[in-house]
PDB file of C-alpha atoms in Angstrom:
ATOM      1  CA  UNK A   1     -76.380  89.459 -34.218  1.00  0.00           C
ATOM      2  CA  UNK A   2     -74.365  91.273 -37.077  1.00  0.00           C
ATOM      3  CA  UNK A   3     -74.585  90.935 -40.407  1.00  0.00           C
ATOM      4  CA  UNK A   4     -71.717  91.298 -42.501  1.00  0.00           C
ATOM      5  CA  UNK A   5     -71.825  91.159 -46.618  1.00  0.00           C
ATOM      6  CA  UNK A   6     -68.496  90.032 -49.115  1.00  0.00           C
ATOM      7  CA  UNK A   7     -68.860  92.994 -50.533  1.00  0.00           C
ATOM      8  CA  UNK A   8     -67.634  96.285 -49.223  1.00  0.00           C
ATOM      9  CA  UNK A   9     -70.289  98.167 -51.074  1.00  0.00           C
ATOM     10  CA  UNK A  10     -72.999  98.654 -49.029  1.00  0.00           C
ATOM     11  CA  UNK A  11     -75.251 101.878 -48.862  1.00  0.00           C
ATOM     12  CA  UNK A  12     -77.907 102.894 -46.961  1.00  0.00           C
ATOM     13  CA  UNK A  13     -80.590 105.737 -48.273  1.00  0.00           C
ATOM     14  CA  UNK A  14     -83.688 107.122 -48.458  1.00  0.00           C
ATOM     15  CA  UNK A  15     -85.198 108.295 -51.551  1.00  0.00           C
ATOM     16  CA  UNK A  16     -89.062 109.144 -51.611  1.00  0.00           C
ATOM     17  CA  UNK A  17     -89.081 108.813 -48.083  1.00  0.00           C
ATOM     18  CA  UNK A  18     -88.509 104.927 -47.980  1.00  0.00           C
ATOM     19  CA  UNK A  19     -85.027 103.483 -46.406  1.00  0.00           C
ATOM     20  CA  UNK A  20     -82.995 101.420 -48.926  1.00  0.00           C
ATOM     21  CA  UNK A  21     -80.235  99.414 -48.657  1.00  0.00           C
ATOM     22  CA  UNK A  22     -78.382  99.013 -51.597  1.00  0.00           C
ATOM     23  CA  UNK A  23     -75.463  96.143 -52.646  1.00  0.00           C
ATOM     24  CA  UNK A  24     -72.807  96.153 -55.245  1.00  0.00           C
ATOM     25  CA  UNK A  25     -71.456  93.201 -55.522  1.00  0.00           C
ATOM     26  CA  UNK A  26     -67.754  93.715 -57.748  1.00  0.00           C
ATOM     27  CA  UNK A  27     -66.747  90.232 -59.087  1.00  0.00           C
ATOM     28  CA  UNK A  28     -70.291  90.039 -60.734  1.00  0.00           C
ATOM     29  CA  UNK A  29     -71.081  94.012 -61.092  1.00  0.00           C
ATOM     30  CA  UNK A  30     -74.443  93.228 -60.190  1.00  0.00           C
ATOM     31  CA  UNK A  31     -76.765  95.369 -57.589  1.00  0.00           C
ATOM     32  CA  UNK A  32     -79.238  94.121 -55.097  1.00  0.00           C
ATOM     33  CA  UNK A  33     -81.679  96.677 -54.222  1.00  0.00           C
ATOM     34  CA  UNK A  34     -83.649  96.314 -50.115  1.00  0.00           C
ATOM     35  CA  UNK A  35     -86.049  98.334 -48.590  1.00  0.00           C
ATOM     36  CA  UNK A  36     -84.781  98.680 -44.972  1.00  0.00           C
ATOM     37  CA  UNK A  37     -86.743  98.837 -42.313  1.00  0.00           C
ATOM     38  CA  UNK A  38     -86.332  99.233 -38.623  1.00  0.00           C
ATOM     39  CA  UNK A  39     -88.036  96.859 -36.188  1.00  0.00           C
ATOM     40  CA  UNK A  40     -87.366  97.286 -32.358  1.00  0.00           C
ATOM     41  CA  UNK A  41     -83.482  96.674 -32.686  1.00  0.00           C
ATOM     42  CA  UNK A  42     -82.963  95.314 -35.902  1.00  0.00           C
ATOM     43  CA  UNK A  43     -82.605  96.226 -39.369  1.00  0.00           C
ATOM     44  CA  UNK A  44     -85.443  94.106 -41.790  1.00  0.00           C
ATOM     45  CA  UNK A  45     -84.188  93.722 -45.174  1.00  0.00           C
ATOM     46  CA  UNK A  46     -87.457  93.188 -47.660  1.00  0.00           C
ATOM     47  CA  UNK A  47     -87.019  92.499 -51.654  1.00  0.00           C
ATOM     48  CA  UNK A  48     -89.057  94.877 -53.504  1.00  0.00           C
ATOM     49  CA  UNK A  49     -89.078  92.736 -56.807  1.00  0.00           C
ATOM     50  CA  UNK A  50     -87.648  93.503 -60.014  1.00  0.00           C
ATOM     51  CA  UNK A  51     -89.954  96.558 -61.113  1.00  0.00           C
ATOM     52  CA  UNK A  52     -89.441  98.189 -57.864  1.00  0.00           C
ATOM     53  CA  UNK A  53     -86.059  97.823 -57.613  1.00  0.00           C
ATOM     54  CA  UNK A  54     -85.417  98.724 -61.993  1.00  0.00           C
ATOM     55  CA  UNK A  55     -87.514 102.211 -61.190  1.00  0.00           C
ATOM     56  CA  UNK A  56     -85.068 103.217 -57.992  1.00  0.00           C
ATOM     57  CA  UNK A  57     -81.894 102.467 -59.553  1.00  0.00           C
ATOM     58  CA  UNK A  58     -82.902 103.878 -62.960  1.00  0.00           C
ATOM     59  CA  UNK A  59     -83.819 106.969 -61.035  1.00  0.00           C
ATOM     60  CA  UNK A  60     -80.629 107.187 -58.330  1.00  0.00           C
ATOM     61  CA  UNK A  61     -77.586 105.837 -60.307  1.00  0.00           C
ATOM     62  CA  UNK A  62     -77.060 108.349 -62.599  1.00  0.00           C
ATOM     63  CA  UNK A  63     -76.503 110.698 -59.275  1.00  0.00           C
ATOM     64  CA  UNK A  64     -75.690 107.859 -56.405  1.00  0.00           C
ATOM     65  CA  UNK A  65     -71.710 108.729 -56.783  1.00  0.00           C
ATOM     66  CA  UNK A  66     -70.379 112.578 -56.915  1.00  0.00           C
ATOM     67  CA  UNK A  67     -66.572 113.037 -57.200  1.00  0.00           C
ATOM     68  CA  UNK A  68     -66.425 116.735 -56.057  1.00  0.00           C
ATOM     69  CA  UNK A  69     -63.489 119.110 -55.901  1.00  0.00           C
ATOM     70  CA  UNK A  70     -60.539 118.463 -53.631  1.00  0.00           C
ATOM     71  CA  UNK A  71     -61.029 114.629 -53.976  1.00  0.00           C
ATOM     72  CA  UNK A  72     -64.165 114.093 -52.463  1.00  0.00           C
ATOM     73  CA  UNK A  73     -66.131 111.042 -52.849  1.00  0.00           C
ATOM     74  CA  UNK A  74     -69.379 111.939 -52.354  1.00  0.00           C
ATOM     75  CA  UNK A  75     -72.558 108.953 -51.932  1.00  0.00           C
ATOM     76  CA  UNK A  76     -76.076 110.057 -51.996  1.00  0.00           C
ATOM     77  CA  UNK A  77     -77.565 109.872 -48.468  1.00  0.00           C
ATOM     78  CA  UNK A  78     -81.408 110.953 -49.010  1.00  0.00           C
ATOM     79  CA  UNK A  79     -83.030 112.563 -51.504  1.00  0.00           C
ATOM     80  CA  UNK A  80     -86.177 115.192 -50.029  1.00  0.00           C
ATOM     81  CA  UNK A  81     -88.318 117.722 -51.600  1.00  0.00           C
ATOM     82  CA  UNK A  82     -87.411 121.538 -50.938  1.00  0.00           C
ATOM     83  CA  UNK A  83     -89.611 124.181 -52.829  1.00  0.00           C
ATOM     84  CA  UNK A  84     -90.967 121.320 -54.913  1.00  0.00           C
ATOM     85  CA  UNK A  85     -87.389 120.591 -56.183  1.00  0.00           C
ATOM     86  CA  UNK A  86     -85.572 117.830 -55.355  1.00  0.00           C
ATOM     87  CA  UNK A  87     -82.610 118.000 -53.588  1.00  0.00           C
ATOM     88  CA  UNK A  88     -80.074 115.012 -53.100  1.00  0.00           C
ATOM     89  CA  UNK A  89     -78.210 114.659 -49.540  1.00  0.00           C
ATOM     90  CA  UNK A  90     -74.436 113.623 -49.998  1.00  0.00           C
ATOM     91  CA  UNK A  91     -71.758 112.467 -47.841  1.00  0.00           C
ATOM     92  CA  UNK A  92     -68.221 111.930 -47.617  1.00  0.00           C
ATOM     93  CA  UNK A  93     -67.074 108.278 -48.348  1.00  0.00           C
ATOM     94  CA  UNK A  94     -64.038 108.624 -46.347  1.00  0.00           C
ATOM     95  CA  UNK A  95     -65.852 111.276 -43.444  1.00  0.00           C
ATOM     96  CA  UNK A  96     -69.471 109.806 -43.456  1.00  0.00           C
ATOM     97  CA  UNK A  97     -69.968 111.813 -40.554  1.00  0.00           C
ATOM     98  CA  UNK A  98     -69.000 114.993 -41.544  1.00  0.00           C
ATOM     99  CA  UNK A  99     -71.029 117.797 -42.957  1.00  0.00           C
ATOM    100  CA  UNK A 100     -73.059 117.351 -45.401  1.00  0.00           C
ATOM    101  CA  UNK A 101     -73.023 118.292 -49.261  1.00  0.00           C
ATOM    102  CA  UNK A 102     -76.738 119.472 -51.033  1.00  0.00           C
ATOM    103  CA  UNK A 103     -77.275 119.155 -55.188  1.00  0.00           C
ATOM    104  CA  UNK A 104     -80.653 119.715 -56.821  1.00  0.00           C
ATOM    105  CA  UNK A 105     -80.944 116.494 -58.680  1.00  0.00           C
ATOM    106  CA  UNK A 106     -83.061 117.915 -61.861  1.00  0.00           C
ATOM    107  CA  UNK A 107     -83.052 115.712 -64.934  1.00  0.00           C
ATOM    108  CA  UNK A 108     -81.024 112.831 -63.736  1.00  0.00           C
ATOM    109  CA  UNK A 109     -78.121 115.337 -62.970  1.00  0.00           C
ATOM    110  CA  UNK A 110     -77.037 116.956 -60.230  1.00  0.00           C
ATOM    111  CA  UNK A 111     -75.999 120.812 -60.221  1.00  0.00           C
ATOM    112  CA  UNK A 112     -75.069 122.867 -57.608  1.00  0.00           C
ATOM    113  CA  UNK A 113     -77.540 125.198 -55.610  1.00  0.00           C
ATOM    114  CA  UNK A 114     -77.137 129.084 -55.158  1.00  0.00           C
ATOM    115  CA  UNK A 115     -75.149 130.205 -52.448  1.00  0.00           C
ATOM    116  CA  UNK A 116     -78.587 132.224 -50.674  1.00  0.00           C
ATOM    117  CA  UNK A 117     -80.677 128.937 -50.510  1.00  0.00           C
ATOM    118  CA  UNK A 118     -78.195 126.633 -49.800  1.00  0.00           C
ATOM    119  CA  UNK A 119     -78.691 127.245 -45.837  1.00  0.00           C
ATOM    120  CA  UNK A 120     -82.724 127.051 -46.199  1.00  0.00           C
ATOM    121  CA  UNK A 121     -81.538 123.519 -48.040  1.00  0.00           C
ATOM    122  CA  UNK A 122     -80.050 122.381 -45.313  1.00  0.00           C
ATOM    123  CA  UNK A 123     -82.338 123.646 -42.792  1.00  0.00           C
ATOM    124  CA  UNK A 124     -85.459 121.550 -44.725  1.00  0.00           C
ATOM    125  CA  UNK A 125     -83.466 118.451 -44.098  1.00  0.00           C
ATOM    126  CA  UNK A 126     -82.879 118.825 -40.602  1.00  0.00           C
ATOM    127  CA  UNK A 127     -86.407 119.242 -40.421  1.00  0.00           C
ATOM    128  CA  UNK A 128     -87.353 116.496 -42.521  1.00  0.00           C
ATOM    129  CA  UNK A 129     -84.741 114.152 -41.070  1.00  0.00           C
ATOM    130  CA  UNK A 130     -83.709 115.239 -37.558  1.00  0.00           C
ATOM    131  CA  UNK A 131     -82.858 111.929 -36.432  1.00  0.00           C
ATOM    132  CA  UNK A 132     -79.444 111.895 -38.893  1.00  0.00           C
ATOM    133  CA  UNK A 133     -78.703 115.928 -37.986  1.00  0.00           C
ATOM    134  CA  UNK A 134     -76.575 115.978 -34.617  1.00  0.00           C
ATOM    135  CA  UNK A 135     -75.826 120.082 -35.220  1.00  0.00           C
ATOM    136  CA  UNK A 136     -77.006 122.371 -37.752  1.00  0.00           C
ATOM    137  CA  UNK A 137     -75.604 121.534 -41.477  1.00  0.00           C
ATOM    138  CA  UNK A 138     -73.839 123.795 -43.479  1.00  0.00           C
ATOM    139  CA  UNK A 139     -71.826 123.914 -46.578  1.00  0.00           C
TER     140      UNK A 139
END
């Protein structure tokens, strides 16, 4: 069975190490927050309740959308610890599988991390999250 929404806003990611699913419904700019989780071949859907759901989205959408240089819309993936900073996962709207993009997410703001960590960055979330790495990130 497939499940298909109205809207054409729907995002999957993990922050704090829990799978979301998040919903943006247009016509009444309203979000619906899920936690995902897997369960033999389907996809469980779980309200969190209103707390839960306030605390993510107070903490990820301030940073959930990037437009980067050259017209890139970038969506937060995952967000992961690296050195005890964390570091938000982005992909490309229009290329979702392509490489990856890496911001440290400090203060409800992303910023862009020095060119001599950014491959220990990436290397951290293969490790953490190997199952969404098919070849070694880069920038």
């Amino acid at each position: 069975m497939h499940v298909r929404f109205e809207t054409p806003h729907q995002y999957v990611f993990i922050h704090e190490n829990v799978k979301h699913l998040l919903l943006i419904w247009s016509k009444e700019s309203k979000k619906q927050l899920f936690i995902a989780e897997e369960e033999e071949d389907a996809l469980v859907l779980r309200y969190p309740g209103e707390t839960y759901t306030e605390t993510v989205l107070e903490q990820v959408e301030p940073v959930f959308f990037l437009d980067l240089e050259g017209g890139v819309e970038a969506i937060l993936g995952a967000t992961f610890y690296h050195q005890n900073r964390l570091i938000g996962m982005y992909y490309d709207k229009k290329h979702p599988t392509g490489p990856p993009y890496f911001f440290e997410i400090e203060d409800g703001s992303p910023s862009e991390i020095p060119d001599e960590e950014y491959q220990a960055v990436a290397q951290t979330f293969a490790k953490e999250f190997p199952e969404y790495v098919s070849e070694e990130p880069g920038k």
